[in-house]
């Protein structure tokens, strides 16, 4: 049994408070009070466990639902993949041809890595320099394997190219005058794919442009003709190793 001092009643006068104390007593045994307390705690624990179990059950149900949705999506994706594979099989010859083309391109990049692009070289020799230069002929020859890189043909100066010489090209044509020819030679000297340009011959040629009545004599006098002076030239140019490039490689060919 326990006793508890009760709070003071506001309706009680101060004199009565000093004489009589308000006391309440709990007549229940301690065993019963402890049993009730344990029962209340046990109920709270059971309720908490039930709440946790319900939360776990809801989470499991949600996870199962998401798993089923994911399985349906995987099944649909596998079906699409299978359909695409069937579509791909229809174009198997095209895919095979493309793969063979890629393989051939790689092989050509390896084999023709140091190929000499003659079209680019001829284009460079025709378009370099003044527009008045007319190229009439181009002939070339490559150096033999036994020749040294610094070997030069007779009548030319020693090679000044740092990349080595592969052969020689002879360019023949006409120019209005020697000054224009010198400008053409200087322009060739600035190129990296050719080097050591050397003029081997220069010939002055007088050409005549006759009128429709030319070639006839009138009263013992011949009609006058217009005369034009041109310079025929021959230039030897070395082909340098910078001209080597693969048409199928990433390295671009000069002169284009």
mmCIF file of C-alpha atoms in Angstrom:
data_model
loop_
_atom_site.group_PDB
_atom_site.id
_atom_site.type_symbol
_atom_site.label_atom_id
_atom_site.label_comp_id
_atom_site.label_asym_id
_atom_site.label_seq_id
_atom_site.Cartn_x
_atom_site.Cartn_y
_atom_site.Cartn_z
ATOM 1 C CA UNK A 1 0.000 0.000 0.000
ATOM 2 C CA UNK A 2 1.280 3.474 -0.868
ATOM 3 C CA UNK A 3 0.252 6.905 0.297
ATOM 4 C CA UNK A 4 0.395 10.093 -1.775
ATOM 5 C CA UNK A 5 0.123 13.685 -0.662
ATOM 6 C CA UNK A 6 -2.688 15.302 -2.617
ATOM 7 C CA UNK A 7 -2.491 18.872 -3.919
ATOM 8 C CA UNK A 8 -4.182 21.615 -1.944
ATOM 9 C CA UNK A 9 -7.797 22.227 -2.799
ATOM 10 C CA UNK A 10 -8.309 25.901 -3.754
ATOM 11 C CA UNK A 11 -11.681 25.923 -1.975
ATOM 12 C CA UNK A 12 -10.081 25.112 1.383
ATOM 13 C CA UNK A 13 -9.153 28.024 3.612
ATOM 14 C CA UNK A 14 -5.623 28.605 4.775
ATOM 15 C CA UNK A 15 -6.504 27.731 8.392
ATOM 16 C CA UNK A 16 -7.913 24.364 7.383
ATOM 17 C CA UNK A 17 -4.878 23.614 5.242
ATOM 18 C CA UNK A 18 -2.591 24.052 8.201
ATOM 19 C CA UNK A 19 -4.676 21.703 10.361
ATOM 20 C CA UNK A 20 -5.654 18.886 7.922
ATOM 21 C CA UNK A 21 -3.494 17.359 5.171
ATOM 22 C CA UNK A 22 -5.194 15.809 2.161
ATOM 23 C CA UNK A 23 -3.800 12.317 1.777
ATOM 24 C CA UNK A 24 -4.794 9.602 -0.742
ATOM 25 C CA UNK A 25 -3.867 5.972 -0.379
ATOM 26 C CA UNK A 26 -3.557 3.191 -2.976
ATOM 27 C CA UNK A 27 -4.717 -0.005 -1.357
ATOM 28 C CA UNK A 28 -3.727 -2.275 -4.306
ATOM 29 C CA UNK A 29 -0.835 -4.637 -3.672
ATOM 30 C CA UNK A 30 2.440 -3.988 -5.490
ATOM 31 C CA UNK A 31 2.150 -7.294 -7.327
ATOM 32 C CA UNK A 32 -1.096 -6.222 -8.999
ATOM 33 C CA UNK A 33 0.304 -2.812 -9.943
ATOM 34 C CA UNK A 34 3.416 -4.422 -11.491
ATOM 35 C CA UNK A 35 1.254 -6.979 -13.307
ATOM 36 C CA UNK A 36 -0.890 -4.225 -14.813
ATOM 37 C CA UNK A 37 2.222 -2.289 -15.833
ATOM 38 C CA UNK A 38 3.749 -5.372 -17.493
ATOM 39 C CA UNK A 39 0.486 -6.086 -19.304
ATOM 40 C CA UNK A 40 0.383 -2.547 -20.659
ATOM 41 C CA UNK A 41 4.042 -2.732 -21.821
ATOM 42 C CA UNK A 42 3.409 -6.128 -23.418
ATOM 43 C CA UNK A 43 0.450 -4.708 -25.367
ATOM 44 C CA UNK A 44 2.551 -1.812 -26.639
ATOM 45 C CA UNK A 45 5.301 -4.203 -27.727
ATOM 46 C CA UNK A 46 2.829 -6.457 -29.528
ATOM 47 C CA UNK A 47 1.302 -3.448 -31.299
ATOM 48 C CA UNK A 48 4.758 -2.278 -32.352
ATOM 49 C CA UNK A 49 5.690 -5.711 -33.688
ATOM 50 C CA UNK A 50 2.407 -5.889 -35.596
ATOM 51 C CA UNK A 51 3.073 -2.476 -37.150
ATOM 52 C CA UNK A 52 6.578 -3.534 -38.184
ATOM 53 C CA UNK A 53 5.222 -6.783 -39.639
ATOM 54 C CA UNK A 54 2.565 -4.879 -41.598
ATOM 55 C CA UNK A 55 5.182 -2.453 -42.920
ATOM 56 C CA UNK A 56 7.454 -5.348 -43.987
ATOM 57 C CA UNK A 57 4.516 -7.103 -45.642
ATOM 58 C CA UNK A 58 3.625 -3.965 -47.570
ATOM 59 C CA UNK A 59 7.243 -3.543 -48.665
ATOM 60 C CA UNK A 60 7.414 -7.182 -49.790
ATOM 61 C CA UNK A 61 4.180 -6.800 -51.769
ATOM 62 C CA UNK A 62 5.480 -3.626 -53.413
ATOM 63 C CA UNK A 63 8.808 -5.301 -54.248
ATOM 64 C CA UNK A 64 6.998 -8.284 -55.762
ATOM 65 C CA UNK A 65 4.863 -5.963 -57.888
ATOM 66 C CA UNK A 66 7.939 -4.074 -59.124
ATOM 67 C CA UNK A 67 9.694 -7.381 -59.820
ATOM 68 C CA UNK A 68 6.756 -8.573 -61.899
ATOM 69 C CA UNK A 69 6.742 -5.323 -63.862
ATOM 70 C CA UNK A 70 10.478 -5.633 -64.461
ATOM 71 C CA UNK A 71 10.037 -9.230 -65.620
ATOM 72 C CA UNK A 72 7.368 -8.115 -68.076
ATOM 73 C CA UNK A 73 9.660 -5.372 -69.404
ATOM 74 C CA UNK A 74 12.555 -7.829 -69.767
ATOM 75 C CA UNK A 75 10.311 -10.234 -71.628
ATOM 76 C CA UNK A 76 9.164 -7.466 -73.972
ATOM 77 C CA UNK A 77 12.766 -6.336 -74.544
ATOM 78 C CA UNK A 78 13.855 -9.903 -75.317
ATOM 79 C CA UNK A 79 11.019 -10.157 -77.800
ATOM 80 C CA UNK A 80 12.134 -6.943 -79.501
ATOM 81 C CA UNK A 81 15.723 -8.197 -79.611
ATOM 82 C CA UNK A 82 14.603 -11.446 -81.185
ATOM 83 C CA UNK A 83 12.546 -9.549 -83.762
ATOM 84 C CA UNK A 84 15.504 -7.297 -84.582
ATOM 85 C CA UNK A 85 17.767 -10.329 -84.917
ATOM 86 C CA UNK A 86 15.309 -11.827 -87.402
ATOM 87 C CA UNK A 87 15.262 -8.544 -89.325
ATOM 88 C CA UNK A 88 19.052 -8.419 -89.245
ATOM 89 C CA UNK A 89 19.318 -11.890 -90.739
ATOM 90 C CA UNK A 90 17.523 -10.574 -93.818
ATOM 91 C CA UNK A 91 20.404 -8.164 -94.430
ATOM 92 C CA UNK A 92 23.170 -10.635 -93.644
ATOM 93 C CA UNK A 93 24.723 -10.338 -97.151
ATOM 94 C CA UNK A 94 24.873 -6.551 -96.833
ATOM 95 C CA UNK A 95 26.471 -6.751 -93.380
ATOM 96 C CA UNK A 96 28.974 -9.299 -94.647
ATOM 97 C CA UNK A 97 29.857 -7.099 -97.611
ATOM 98 C CA UNK A 98 30.340 -4.076 -95.336
ATOM 99 C CA UNK A 99 32.586 -6.046 -92.984
ATOM 100 C CA UNK A 100 34.639 -7.291 -95.926
ATOM 101 C CA UNK A 101 34.924 -3.702 -97.185
ATOM 102 C CA UNK A 102 36.186 -2.502 -93.794
ATOM 103 C CA UNK A 103 38.709 -5.336 -93.697
ATOM 104 C CA UNK A 104 39.889 -4.535 -97.220
ATOM 105 C CA UNK A 105 40.236 -0.861 -96.320
ATOM 106 C CA UNK A 106 42.426 -1.730 -93.323
ATOM 107 C CA UNK A 107 44.574 -3.960 -95.491
ATOM 108 C CA UNK A 108 44.946 -1.217 -98.106
ATOM 109 C CA UNK A 109 45.900 1.266 -95.395
ATOM 110 C CA UNK A 110 48.722 -1.074 -94.409
ATOM 111 C CA UNK A 111 49.863 -2.015 -97.898
ATOM 112 C CA UNK A 112 49.541 1.450 -99.493
ATOM 113 C CA UNK A 113 50.720 3.492 -96.525
ATOM 114 C CA UNK A 114 53.730 4.726 -98.541
ATOM 115 C CA UNK A 115 52.068 4.904 -101.944
ATOM 116 C CA UNK A 116 52.932 7.706 -104.379
ATOM 117 C CA UNK A 117 49.879 9.576 -105.639
ATOM 118 C CA UNK A 118 50.846 10.435 -109.211
ATOM 119 C CA UNK A 119 47.617 12.330 -109.916
ATOM 120 C CA UNK A 120 48.281 14.707 -107.008
ATOM 121 C CA UNK A 121 51.888 15.163 -108.154
ATOM 122 C CA UNK A 122 50.882 15.940 -111.761
ATOM 123 C CA UNK A 123 48.207 18.346 -110.543
ATOM 124 C CA UNK A 124 50.804 20.171 -108.433
ATOM 125 C CA UNK A 125 53.250 20.498 -111.352
ATOM 126 C CA UNK A 126 50.520 21.852 -113.671
ATOM 127 C CA UNK A 127 48.931 24.370 -111.300
ATOM 128 C CA UNK A 128 51.944 25.721 -109.388
ATOM 129 C CA UNK A 129 53.341 29.110 -110.322
ATOM 130 C CA UNK A 130 52.073 31.797 -112.712
ATOM 131 C CA UNK A 131 49.058 31.139 -114.893
ATOM 132 C CA UNK A 132 51.078 31.934 -118.038
ATOM 133 C CA UNK A 133 53.061 28.719 -117.622
ATOM 134 C CA UNK A 134 51.857 26.016 -120.022
ATOM 135 C CA UNK A 135 53.005 22.490 -119.191
ATOM 136 C CA UNK A 136 53.210 20.380 -122.347
ATOM 137 C CA UNK A 137 54.750 17.194 -120.988
ATOM 138 C CA UNK A 138 55.741 15.440 -117.800
ATOM 139 C CA UNK A 139 57.935 12.369 -117.576
ATOM 140 C CA UNK A 140 59.234 10.794 -114.403
ATOM 141 C CA UNK A 141 61.320 7.963 -113.118
ATOM 142 C CA UNK A 142 61.716 6.492 -109.668
ATOM 143 C CA UNK A 143 65.066 5.725 -108.131
ATOM 144 C CA UNK A 144 66.107 2.088 -107.974
ATOM 145 C CA UNK A 145 66.467 0.276 -104.679
ATOM 146 C CA UNK A 146 70.254 0.159 -105.004
ATOM 147 C CA UNK A 147 70.553 3.926 -105.513
ATOM 148 C CA UNK A 148 71.398 6.052 -102.510
ATOM 149 C CA UNK A 149 68.932 8.675 -101.319
ATOM 150 C CA UNK A 150 71.283 11.510 -102.114
ATOM 151 C CA UNK A 151 72.077 10.350 -105.646
ATOM 152 C CA UNK A 152 71.283 12.928 -108.328
ATOM 153 C CA UNK A 153 70.908 12.698 -112.064
ATOM 154 C CA UNK A 154 73.541 14.162 -114.295
ATOM 155 C CA UNK A 155 73.246 17.881 -114.918
ATOM 156 C CA UNK A 156 71.406 18.668 -111.695
ATOM 157 C CA UNK A 157 72.511 20.237 -108.458
ATOM 158 C CA UNK A 158 72.937 18.146 -105.291
ATOM 159 C CA UNK A 159 69.645 17.499 -103.548
ATOM 160 C CA UNK A 160 68.673 19.997 -100.845
ATOM 161 C CA UNK A 161 65.627 18.076 -99.639
ATOM 162 C CA UNK A 162 65.794 16.874 -96.036
ATOM 163 C CA UNK A 163 63.193 14.160 -96.540
ATOM 164 C CA UNK A 164 65.102 12.194 -99.178
ATOM 165 C CA UNK A 165 64.599 11.739 -102.911
ATOM 166 C CA UNK A 166 62.430 9.080 -104.538
ATOM 167 C CA UNK A 167 63.036 9.941 -108.175
ATOM 168 C CA UNK A 168 63.059 12.695 -110.767
ATOM 169 C CA UNK A 169 60.360 14.327 -112.880
ATOM 170 C CA UNK A 170 61.112 16.276 -116.058
ATOM 171 C CA UNK A 171 58.625 19.035 -116.854
ATOM 172 C CA UNK A 172 58.547 20.568 -120.348
ATOM 173 C CA UNK A 173 56.441 23.489 -121.484
ATOM 174 C CA UNK A 174 56.368 27.124 -122.539
ATOM 175 C CA UNK A 175 56.501 30.439 -120.702
ATOM 176 C CA UNK A 176 56.095 34.044 -121.918
ATOM 177 C CA UNK A 177 59.595 34.952 -120.769
ATOM 178 C CA UNK A 178 62.471 33.885 -118.556
ATOM 179 C CA UNK A 179 61.186 35.920 -115.624
ATOM 180 C CA UNK A 180 57.947 33.944 -115.587
ATOM 181 C CA UNK A 181 59.940 30.715 -115.835
ATOM 182 C CA UNK A 182 62.057 31.778 -112.836
ATOM 183 C CA UNK A 183 58.871 32.473 -110.846
ATOM 184 C CA UNK A 184 57.641 28.964 -111.713
ATOM 185 C CA UNK A 185 60.893 27.418 -110.525
ATOM 186 C CA UNK A 186 60.789 29.440 -107.284
ATOM 187 C CA UNK A 187 57.195 28.290 -106.673
ATOM 188 C CA UNK A 188 58.231 24.660 -107.116
ATOM 189 C CA UNK A 189 61.093 25.154 -104.660
ATOM 190 C CA UNK A 190 58.605 26.146 -101.944
ATOM 191 C CA UNK A 191 56.691 22.848 -102.194
ATOM 192 C CA UNK A 192 57.433 20.008 -99.793
ATOM 193 C CA UNK A 193 56.511 17.126 -102.098
ATOM 194 C CA UNK A 194 59.036 18.192 -104.752
ATOM 195 C CA UNK A 195 62.483 19.689 -104.375
ATOM 196 C CA UNK A 196 65.651 20.875 -106.056
ATOM 197 C CA UNK A 197 64.036 22.251 -109.262
ATOM 198 C CA UNK A 198 66.738 22.694 -111.915
ATOM 199 C CA UNK A 199 66.310 24.259 -115.363
ATOM 200 C CA UNK A 200 68.051 22.007 -117.887
ATOM 201 C CA UNK A 201 67.224 23.915 -121.083
ATOM 202 C CA UNK A 202 65.725 27.218 -122.190
ATOM 203 C CA UNK A 203 65.008 27.987 -125.875
ATOM 204 C CA UNK A 204 63.543 31.149 -127.312
ATOM 205 C CA UNK A 205 60.939 30.494 -129.998
ATOM 206 C CA UNK A 206 59.302 33.035 -132.299
ATOM 207 C CA UNK A 207 55.788 32.114 -133.364
ATOM 208 C CA UNK A 208 53.779 33.803 -136.131
ATOM 209 C CA UNK A 209 50.050 34.382 -136.244
ATOM 210 C CA UNK A 210 49.009 34.870 -139.866
ATOM 211 C CA UNK A 211 45.856 36.629 -141.037
ATOM 212 C CA UNK A 212 43.468 35.052 -143.506
ATOM 213 C CA UNK A 213 45.228 36.881 -146.367
ATOM 214 C CA UNK A 214 48.742 36.114 -145.166
ATOM 215 C CA UNK A 215 51.066 34.143 -147.416
ATOM 216 C CA UNK A 216 49.876 36.077 -150.536
ATOM 217 C CA UNK A 217 51.873 38.807 -152.245
ATOM 218 C CA UNK A 218 50.297 42.063 -153.404
ATOM 219 C CA UNK A 219 52.203 44.137 -156.015
ATOM 220 C CA UNK A 220 55.436 42.348 -155.074
ATOM 221 C CA UNK A 221 55.013 43.080 -151.338
ATOM 222 C CA UNK A 222 54.217 40.419 -148.658
ATOM 223 C CA UNK A 223 51.586 41.218 -145.978
ATOM 224 C CA UNK A 224 52.917 41.782 -142.425
ATOM 225 C CA UNK A 225 52.587 39.034 -139.767
ATOM 226 C CA UNK A 226 52.229 39.305 -135.935
ATOM 227 C CA UNK A 227 55.170 37.724 -134.177
ATOM 228 C CA UNK A 228 55.065 36.337 -130.570
ATOM 229 C CA UNK A 229 58.106 35.304 -128.575
ATOM 230 C CA UNK A 230 57.864 32.342 -126.177
ATOM 231 C CA UNK A 231 60.368 30.437 -124.088
ATOM 232 C CA UNK A 232 60.447 26.667 -124.250
ATOM 233 C CA UNK A 233 61.885 25.130 -121.099
ATOM 234 C CA UNK A 234 62.761 21.845 -119.495
ATOM 235 C CA UNK A 235 62.918 21.559 -115.682
ATOM 236 C CA UNK A 236 64.057 18.577 -113.634
ATOM 237 C CA UNK A 237 62.382 18.222 -110.228
ATOM 238 C CA UNK A 238 63.069 15.669 -107.524
ATOM 239 C CA UNK A 239 60.229 13.766 -105.876
ATOM 240 C CA UNK A 240 60.668 13.874 -102.091
ATOM 241 C CA UNK A 241 59.475 11.362 -99.543
ATOM 242 C CA UNK A 242 56.915 13.902 -98.367
ATOM 243 C CA UNK A 243 54.924 12.956 -101.482
ATOM 244 C CA UNK A 244 54.353 9.473 -100.093
ATOM 245 C CA UNK A 245 50.848 9.076 -98.770
ATOM 246 C CA UNK A 246 48.212 6.402 -98.658
ATOM 247 C CA UNK A 247 45.008 7.064 -100.506
ATOM 248 C CA UNK A 248 43.235 4.968 -97.866
ATOM 249 C CA UNK A 249 45.100 6.366 -94.874
ATOM 250 C CA UNK A 250 44.455 9.433 -92.749
ATOM 251 C CA UNK A 251 47.491 11.227 -94.194
ATOM 252 C CA UNK A 252 46.423 13.624 -96.936
ATOM 253 C CA UNK A 253 48.279 13.752 -100.229
ATOM 254 C CA UNK A 254 49.864 17.024 -101.220
ATOM 255 C CA UNK A 255 49.059 18.937 -104.337
ATOM 256 C CA UNK A 256 45.267 18.586 -104.164
#
